[in-house]
């Protein structure tokens, strides 16, 4: 069987696909990937030896902007390119993780009568997925609260695929990468694959206070490293990490993070006490606020709204998280949420088999 994976723009739309790849290979799938020409998905997927097919991608905006005109051209080009790629590769199924590059792929698959399985990570579907849902065979989702936003005949609760490699990190290797002695607990800051200027600034403004108690491992995002701070003992910056991440997060005692769904379920799988500072509604559609609220309600997370973020609240919440870490670890250990890899693959296989059966029936009808 052959599958096309698609997803891009941010790590949250790529790493679940990466989590599926080893298991899909074990199940005998031949895998291709469709992504944007210069997105981060290309640089994460190509080293895995997966055939990568780049297409044009345009951003779908919810507001008026002159770039909407030029991006309509890019979306049209991407759709035509996806049509050609699907005609050439002849997949049995397409799996879409979301991001603006995926909608043209889903539409092209529908025209080619190739079944599409979509995965929605957040509580409310993003725009790209909303535009793709009418053309999908099945929609996998991660949060129970998402059910009401999806068509009953298509929705399947699967959870989120989490990379197994992330669970195999070595804390000693992480400390070696950072130059930490192990004498202080480690606080890890993750601003998402694109980084977070407000988190970066907030942490750096408090370095003199935080590093009295904690060593800091700071994943800043692209171009986020501050060269003037590279010589501070107990503070290590990275712009983006991939292979090193399992070791760094194994080392961490506490994590401060945005509230993207992929990161949340990775922290849950790793049982890492964490403070969430979700993107505000002024900077997003509010999905991270809903994600964080769900995890807070289940007792997994401590949440600090961005609107309430200031030096005093940040320091108080870091100390509260450390003092309450056992409570959060216990709650995460009692969670019934499993890694979604096998659940998602079972839906993919059913969709692929339906395509095979359709082709077989057509062939018999032609005899």
CSV table of C-alpha atoms in Angstrom, one decimal:
chain,number,residue,atom,x,y,z
A,1,UNK,CA,0.0,0.0,0.0
A,2,UNK,CA,1.1,3.6,-0.7
A,3,UNK,CA,0.4,6.6,1.5
A,4,UNK,CA,1.0,10.3,1.1
A,5,UNK,CA,1.6,12.3,4.2
A,6,UNK,CA,1.1,16.0,4.3
A,7,UNK,CA,1.5,18.7,6.9
A,8,UNK,CA,3.6,21.7,7.4
A,9,UNK,CA,4.2,25.2,8.6
A,10,UNK,CA,5.0,24.5,12.3
A,11,UNK,CA,6.5,21.5,14.1
A,12,UNK,CA,3.0,20.7,15.5
A,13,UNK,CA,1.9,19.8,12.0
A,14,UNK,CA,5.0,17.8,11.2
A,15,UNK,CA,6.2,15.8,14.2
A,16,UNK,CA,3.0,13.7,14.5
A,17,UNK,CA,3.6,12.6,10.9
A,18,UNK,CA,7.2,11.8,11.8
A,19,UNK,CA,5.8,9.7,14.7
A,20,UNK,CA,3.7,7.6,12.3
A,21,UNK,CA,6.5,6.9,9.7
A,22,UNK,CA,8.3,4.0,11.5
A,23,UNK,CA,5.1,2.2,12.3
A,24,UNK,CA,3.7,2.8,8.7
A,25,UNK,CA,6.9,1.2,7.4
A,26,UNK,CA,6.5,-1.8,9.7
A,27,UNK,CA,3.0,-2.2,8.3
A,28,UNK,CA,4.3,-2.3,4.7
A,29,UNK,CA,3.4,1.2,3.5
A,30,UNK,CA,5.4,3.0,0.9
A,31,UNK,CA,5.5,6.6,2.0
A,32,UNK,CA,5.6,9.9,0.1
A,33,UNK,CA,5.4,13.4,1.6
A,34,UNK,CA,3.9,16.5,0.1
A,35,UNK,CA,5.0,19.8,1.7
A,36,UNK,CA,5.9,23.4,0.9
A,37,UNK,CA,9.0,24.3,-1.1
A,38,UNK,CA,10.8,26.1,1.7
A,39,UNK,CA,8.9,25.2,4.9
A,40,UNK,CA,10.5,23.5,7.9
A,41,UNK,CA,8.8,20.2,7.0
A,42,UNK,CA,11.2,19.8,4.1
A,43,UNK,CA,14.2,20.0,6.4
A,44,UNK,CA,12.7,17.6,8.8
A,45,UNK,CA,11.4,15.0,6.4
A,46,UNK,CA,14.1,14.8,3.7
A,47,UNK,CA,16.8,13.5,6.1
A,48,UNK,CA,14.4,10.5,6.9
A,49,UNK,CA,14.8,9.3,3.3
A,50,UNK,CA,11.1,9.8,2.5
A,51,UNK,CA,10.4,11.0,-1.1
A,52,UNK,CA,9.5,14.7,-0.7
A,53,UNK,CA,7.3,16.5,-3.2
A,54,UNK,CA,7.4,20.3,-2.8
A,55,UNK,CA,4.4,22.4,-3.9
A,56,UNK,CA,3.5,26.0,-3.7
A,57,UNK,CA,1.6,27.0,-0.6
A,58,UNK,CA,-0.3,30.2,0.3
A,59,UNK,CA,-1.5,31.3,3.6
A,60,UNK,CA,-5.3,31.3,4.2
A,61,UNK,CA,-6.1,34.4,6.1
A,62,UNK,CA,-9.3,35.3,8.1
A,63,UNK,CA,-8.8,39.0,7.4
A,64,UNK,CA,-8.4,41.4,4.5
A,65,UNK,CA,-4.8,41.7,3.2
A,66,UNK,CA,-3.3,42.4,-0.2
A,67,UNK,CA,-1.3,39.2,0.1
A,68,UNK,CA,-4.5,37.2,-0.2
A,69,UNK,CA,-4.4,37.9,-3.9
A,70,UNK,CA,-0.9,36.6,-4.5
A,71,UNK,CA,-1.5,33.7,-2.1
A,72,UNK,CA,-4.6,32.7,-4.1
A,73,UNK,CA,-2.2,32.2,-7.0
A,74,UNK,CA,0.1,30.1,-4.9
A,75,UNK,CA,-2.8,28.0,-3.6
A,76,UNK,CA,-4.0,27.4,-7.2
A,77,UNK,CA,-0.4,26.4,-8.2
A,78,UNK,CA,-0.2,24.0,-5.3
A,79,UNK,CA,-3.5,22.4,-6.1
A,80,UNK,CA,-2.4,21.8,-9.7
A,81,UNK,CA,1.0,20.4,-8.5
A,82,UNK,CA,-0.8,18.1,-6.0
A,83,UNK,CA,-3.1,16.8,-8.8
A,84,UNK,CA,0.0,15.9,-10.8
A,85,UNK,CA,1.8,14.3,-7.9
A,86,UNK,CA,-1.2,12.2,-6.9
A,87,UNK,CA,-1.8,11.1,-10.5
A,88,UNK,CA,1.9,10.0,-10.7
A,89,UNK,CA,2.3,8.3,-7.3
A,90,UNK,CA,-1.2,6.7,-7.1
A,91,UNK,CA,-1.6,6.5,-3.3
A,92,UNK,CA,-4.1,4.3,-1.7
A,93,UNK,CA,-4.7,6.9,1.1
A,94,UNK,CA,-3.7,10.4,2.1
A,95,UNK,CA,-3.1,11.5,5.7
A,96,UNK,CA,-3.2,15.3,6.4
A,97,UNK,CA,-2.0,16.7,9.6
A,98,UNK,CA,-2.9,20.3,8.9
A,99,UNK,CA,-1.2,23.5,7.9
A,100,UNK,CA,-1.9,25.7,4.9
A,101,UNK,CA,0.0,23.4,2.5
A,102,UNK,CA,-2.5,20.6,3.1
A,103,UNK,CA,-5.8,21.9,1.8
A,104,UNK,CA,-4.8,21.8,-1.9
A,105,UNK,CA,-3.5,18.2,-1.4
A,106,UNK,CA,-6.8,17.2,0.2
A,107,UNK,CA,-8.8,18.7,-2.6
A,108,UNK,CA,-6.7,17.1,-5.3
A,109,UNK,CA,-7.0,13.7,-3.5
A,110,UNK,CA,-10.8,14.0,-3.5
A,111,UNK,CA,-10.8,14.7,-7.2
A,112,UNK,CA,-8.7,11.6,-7.8
A,113,UNK,CA,-11.0,9.6,-5.5
A,114,UNK,CA,-8.3,8.9,-3.0
A,115,UNK,CA,-9.6,8.6,0.6
A,116,UNK,CA,-8.3,11.2,2.9
A,117,UNK,CA,-7.8,10.9,6.7
A,118,UNK,CA,-7.4,14.2,8.5
A,119,UNK,CA,-6.0,14.7,12.0
A,120,UNK,CA,-7.0,17.7,14.2
A,121,UNK,CA,-4.8,18.4,17.2
A,122,UNK,CA,-6.5,21.4,18.7
A,123,UNK,CA,-9.9,21.5,20.4
A,124,UNK,CA,-11.4,23.6,17.6
A,125,UNK,CA,-10.4,22.9,14.0
A,126,UNK,CA,-8.1,25.3,12.3
A,127,UNK,CA,-9.0,27.0,9.0
A,128,UNK,CA,-7.0,24.7,6.8
A,129,UNK,CA,-8.8,21.6,8.3
A,130,UNK,CA,-12.2,23.3,8.2
A,131,UNK,CA,-11.7,23.8,4.5
A,132,UNK,CA,-10.6,20.2,4.1
A,133,UNK,CA,-13.3,18.4,6.3
A,134,UNK,CA,-16.0,18.2,3.5
A,135,UNK,CA,-13.5,16.2,1.4
A,136,UNK,CA,-12.2,13.8,4.0
A,137,UNK,CA,-13.3,10.2,4.7
A,138,UNK,CA,-12.4,10.3,8.4
A,139,UNK,CA,-11.3,13.0,10.8
A,140,UNK,CA,-9.2,11.9,13.8
A,141,UNK,CA,-9.2,14.2,16.8
A,142,UNK,CA,-7.2,14.6,20.0
A,143,UNK,CA,-9.4,16.3,22.7
A,144,UNK,CA,-12.8,14.9,23.7
A,145,UNK,CA,-14.2,18.4,23.5
A,146,UNK,CA,-13.5,18.5,19.7
A,147,UNK,CA,-16.3,16.0,19.0
A,148,UNK,CA,-19.0,18.7,18.8
A,149,UNK,CA,-17.2,20.5,16.0
A,150,UNK,CA,-17.0,17.5,13.6
A,151,UNK,CA,-19.5,15.5,11.5
A,152,UNK,CA,-20.6,12.5,13.5
A,153,UNK,CA,-20.2,10.1,10.6
A,154,UNK,CA,-16.6,11.1,10.0
A,155,UNK,CA,-15.1,11.8,13.5
A,156,UNK,CA,-12.9,9.2,15.3
A,157,UNK,CA,-11.3,9.9,18.7
A,158,UNK,CA,-7.7,8.7,18.4
A,159,UNK,CA,-5.4,10.9,20.5
A,160,UNK,CA,-2.2,12.3,19.2
A,161,UNK,CA,0.7,10.4,17.7
A,162,UNK,CA,3.8,11.1,19.8
A,163,UNK,CA,7.3,10.3,18.6
A,164,UNK,CA,8.6,7.2,20.4
A,165,UNK,CA,12.1,8.6,20.1
A,166,UNK,CA,11.1,11.4,22.4
A,167,UNK,CA,10.6,8.9,25.2
A,168,UNK,CA,14.1,7.5,24.9
A,169,UNK,CA,16.2,10.5,25.9
A,170,UNK,CA,19.1,10.4,28.4
A,171,UNK,CA,19.2,13.1,31.1
A,172,UNK,CA,23.0,12.8,31.5
A,173,UNK,CA,23.4,13.5,27.8
A,174,UNK,CA,21.1,16.5,28.1
A,175,UNK,CA,23.2,17.9,31.0
A,176,UNK,CA,26.3,17.4,28.9
A,177,UNK,CA,24.8,19.2,25.9
A,178,UNK,CA,24.0,22.2,28.2
A,179,UNK,CA,27.1,22.1,30.4
A,180,UNK,CA,24.9,21.7,33.6
A,181,UNK,CA,26.4,20.1,36.7
A,182,UNK,CA,23.2,18.6,38.1
A,183,UNK,CA,23.4,20.6,41.3
A,184,UNK,CA,20.2,22.5,40.5
A,185,UNK,CA,16.8,21.5,39.1
A,186,UNK,CA,16.5,22.3,35.4
A,187,UNK,CA,13.8,24.6,34.0
A,188,UNK,CA,13.2,24.2,30.3
A,189,UNK,CA,11.5,26.9,28.2
A,190,UNK,CA,9.9,26.0,24.9
A,191,UNK,CA,8.4,28.8,22.8
A,192,UNK,CA,7.2,26.5,20.0
A,193,UNK,CA,9.1,25.9,16.7
A,194,UNK,CA,8.7,29.5,15.7
A,195,UNK,CA,9.8,30.8,19.1
A,196,UNK,CA,8.0,33.3,21.3
A,197,UNK,CA,9.4,36.8,21.7
A,198,UNK,CA,7.3,37.5,24.8
A,199,UNK,CA,8.5,34.3,26.5
A,200,UNK,CA,12.1,34.9,25.5
A,201,UNK,CA,12.0,38.5,26.8
A,202,UNK,CA,10.2,37.5,30.0
A,203,UNK,CA,12.7,34.8,30.9
A,204,UNK,CA,15.8,36.9,30.1
A,205,UNK,CA,14.6,39.8,32.1
A,206,UNK,CA,14.5,37.5,35.1
A,207,UNK,CA,17.7,35.5,34.6
A,208,UNK,CA,19.3,37.0,37.7
A,209,UNK,CA,16.4,35.7,39.8
A,210,UNK,CA,15.6,32.4,38.2
A,211,UNK,CA,19.2,31.1,38.0
A,212,UNK,CA,19.6,31.4,41.7
A,213,UNK,CA,17.4,28.2,42.0
A,214,UNK,CA,17.4,26.6,38.5
A,215,UNK,CA,19.6,25.8,35.5
A,216,UNK,CA,17.8,27.1,32.4
A,217,UNK,CA,17.6,25.3,29.0
A,218,UNK,CA,16.0,27.8,26.6
A,219,UNK,CA,14.7,26.8,23.2
A,220,UNK,CA,14.3,30.2,21.7
A,221,UNK,CA,13.1,29.6,18.1
A,222,UNK,CA,14.7,30.6,14.8
A,223,UNK,CA,17.1,33.5,15.2
A,224,UNK,CA,16.1,33.8,18.8
A,225,UNK,CA,19.5,33.2,20.5
A,226,UNK,CA,20.9,36.2,22.2
A,227,UNK,CA,24.7,36.2,21.6
A,228,UNK,CA,25.3,38.5,24.6
A,229,UNK,CA,24.0,35.8,27.0
A,230,UNK,CA,26.0,32.8,25.7
A,231,UNK,CA,28.6,32.9,28.5
A,232,UNK,CA,26.2,32.8,31.5
A,233,UNK,CA,26.7,29.7,33.6
A,234,UNK,CA,23.6,27.7,34.0
A,235,UNK,CA,21.8,29.2,31.0
A,236,UNK,CA,22.0,27.4,27.7
A,237,UNK,CA,20.2,28.7,24.5
A,238,UNK,CA,19.2,26.8,21.4
A,239,UNK,CA,17.4,28.2,18.4
A,240,UNK,CA,15.8,24.9,17.4
A,241,UNK,CA,16.5,21.3,18.4
A,242,UNK,CA,15.6,18.0,16.8
A,243,UNK,CA,17.8,15.1,17.6
A,244,UNK,CA,18.9,16.7,20.9
A,245,UNK,CA,15.3,17.2,22.1
A,246,UNK,CA,14.8,13.8,23.7
A,247,UNK,CA,17.9,14.3,25.9
A,248,UNK,CA,17.1,17.9,26.8
A,249,UNK,CA,13.6,17.2,27.8
A,250,UNK,CA,14.7,14.0,29.8
A,251,UNK,CA,16.9,16.3,31.8
A,252,UNK,CA,14.2,18.9,32.5
A,253,UNK,CA,12.5,18.9,35.9
A,254,UNK,CA,10.1,21.7,34.9
A,255,UNK,CA,8.9,23.0,31.6
A,256,UNK,CA,7.5,26.4,30.6
A,257,UNK,CA,5.7,26.2,27.2
A,258,UNK,CA,3.1,27.6,24.9
A,259,UNK,CA,0.0,25.4,24.6
A,260,UNK,CA,0.2,23.9,21.1
A,261,UNK,CA,-1.5,20.5,21.2
A,262,UNK,CA,1.5,18.5,20.1
A,263,UNK,CA,3.7,19.9,22.8
A,264,UNK,CA,1.0,19.3,25.4
A,265,UNK,CA,0.6,15.6,24.6
A,266,UNK,CA,4.4,15.2,24.4
A,267,UNK,CA,4.7,16.7,27.9
A,268,UNK,CA,1.9,14.4,29.1
A,269,UNK,CA,3.6,11.3,27.6
A,270,UNK,CA,6.8,12.3,29.4
A,271,UNK,CA,5.1,13.2,32.7
A,272,UNK,CA,6.9,16.5,32.9
A,273,UNK,CA,5.4,19.2,35.3
A,274,UNK,CA,4.7,22.2,33.2
A,275,UNK,CA,3.5,25.8,33.2
A,276,UNK,CA,1.5,26.8,30.1
A,277,UNK,CA,1.4,30.4,28.8
A,278,UNK,CA,-1.0,30.1,25.9
A,279,UNK,CA,-1.0,32.6,23.0
A,280,UNK,CA,-3.5,35.3,23.6
A,281,UNK,CA,-6.6,35.8,21.5
A,282,UNK,CA,-5.0,39.0,20.1
A,283,UNK,CA,-2.2,36.8,18.6
A,284,UNK,CA,-4.2,33.7,17.6
A,285,UNK,CA,-7.7,32.3,17.2
A,286,UNK,CA,-7.7,31.2,20.8
A,287,UNK,CA,-7.0,27.5,20.3
A,288,UNK,CA,-4.1,27.5,22.7
A,289,UNK,CA,-6.3,28.9,25.5
A,290,UNK,CA,-8.8,26.1,25.0
A,291,UNK,CA,-6.1,23.5,24.9
A,292,UNK,CA,-4.5,24.8,28.1
A,293,UNK,CA,-7.9,25.0,29.8
A,294,UNK,CA,-8.6,21.3,29.0
A,295,UNK,CA,-5.3,20.2,30.5
A,296,UNK,CA,-5.7,22.5,33.5
A,297,UNK,CA,-9.2,21.0,34.1
A,298,UNK,CA,-7.7,17.5,34.1
A,299,UNK,CA,-5.1,18.5,36.6
A,300,UNK,CA,-2.1,18.1,34.2
A,301,UNK,CA,-1.1,21.7,33.9
A,302,UNK,CA,-0.5,25.0,35.7
A,303,UNK,CA,-1.7,27.8,33.4
A,304,UNK,CA,-0.7,31.5,33.4
A,305,UNK,CA,-2.7,33.6,30.9
A,306,UNK,CA,-0.4,35.8,28.8
A,307,UNK,CA,-2.5,38.8,29.8
A,308,UNK,CA,-1.4,38.1,33.5
A,309,UNK,CA,2.3,37.6,32.6
A,310,UNK,CA,4.6,39.9,34.5
A,311,UNK,CA,7.9,39.3,36.5
A,312,UNK,CA,6.1,38.6,39.8
A,313,UNK,CA,3.5,36.3,38.4
A,314,UNK,CA,6.1,34.3,36.4
A,315,UNK,CA,8.4,33.8,39.4
A,316,UNK,CA,5.5,32.9,41.6
A,317,UNK,CA,4.2,30.3,39.1
A,318,UNK,CA,7.6,28.8,38.6
A,319,UNK,CA,8.0,28.2,42.3
A,320,UNK,CA,4.4,27.0,42.6
A,321,UNK,CA,5.0,24.5,39.9
A,322,UNK,CA,8.2,23.2,41.5
A,323,UNK,CA,6.6,22.9,44.9
A,324,UNK,CA,3.5,21.2,43.4
A,325,UNK,CA,5.3,19.0,40.9
A,326,UNK,CA,4.4,15.7,42.6
A,327,UNK,CA,0.7,16.6,42.3
A,328,UNK,CA,1.0,17.2,38.6
A,329,UNK,CA,3.1,14.1,38.0
A,330,UNK,CA,0.5,12.0,39.8
A,331,UNK,CA,-2.3,13.4,37.7
A,332,UNK,CA,-0.5,12.7,34.5
A,333,UNK,CA,0.4,9.1,35.6
A,334,UNK,CA,-3.3,8.4,36.2
A,335,UNK,CA,-4.3,9.7,32.8
A,336,UNK,CA,-6.0,7.1,30.5
A,337,UNK,CA,-4.8,9.0,27.4
A,338,UNK,CA,-2.6,6.7,25.2
A,339,UNK,CA,-0.1,7.5,22.4
A,340,UNK,CA,-2.4,7.8,19.4
A,341,UNK,CA,0.0,6.2,16.8
A,342,UNK,CA,-1.8,2.8,16.5
A,343,UNK,CA,-5.2,4.3,16.7
A,344,UNK,CA,-4.5,6.7,13.8
A,345,UNK,CA,-2.8,3.9,11.8
A,346,UNK,CA,-5.8,1.7,12.2
A,347,UNK,CA,-8.0,4.4,10.6
A,348,UNK,CA,-5.5,4.9,7.8
A,349,UNK,CA,-5.5,1.2,7.1
A,350,UNK,CA,-9.3,1.0,6.9
A,351,UNK,CA,-9.4,3.9,4.5
A,352,UNK,CA,-6.7,2.4,2.3
A,353,UNK,CA,-8.5,-1.0,2.3
A,354,UNK,CA,-11.7,0.7,1.2
A,355,UNK,CA,-9.8,2.2,-1.8
A,356,UNK,CA,-8.4,-1.3,-2.6
A,357,UNK,CA,-11.8,-2.8,-2.4
A,358,UNK,CA,-13.2,-0.1,-4.7
A,359,UNK,CA,-10.5,-0.7,-7.3
A,360,UNK,CA,-11.1,-4.5,-7.1
A,361,UNK,CA,-14.8,-4.1,-7.7
A,362,UNK,CA,-14.2,-1.8,-10.6
A,363,UNK,CA,-11.8,-4.4,-12.2
A,364,UNK,CA,-14.4,-7.2,-11.8
A,365,UNK,CA,-17.0,-5.0,-13.3
A,366,UNK,CA,-14.8,-4.4,-16.4
A,367,UNK,CA,-14.2,-8.1,-17.0
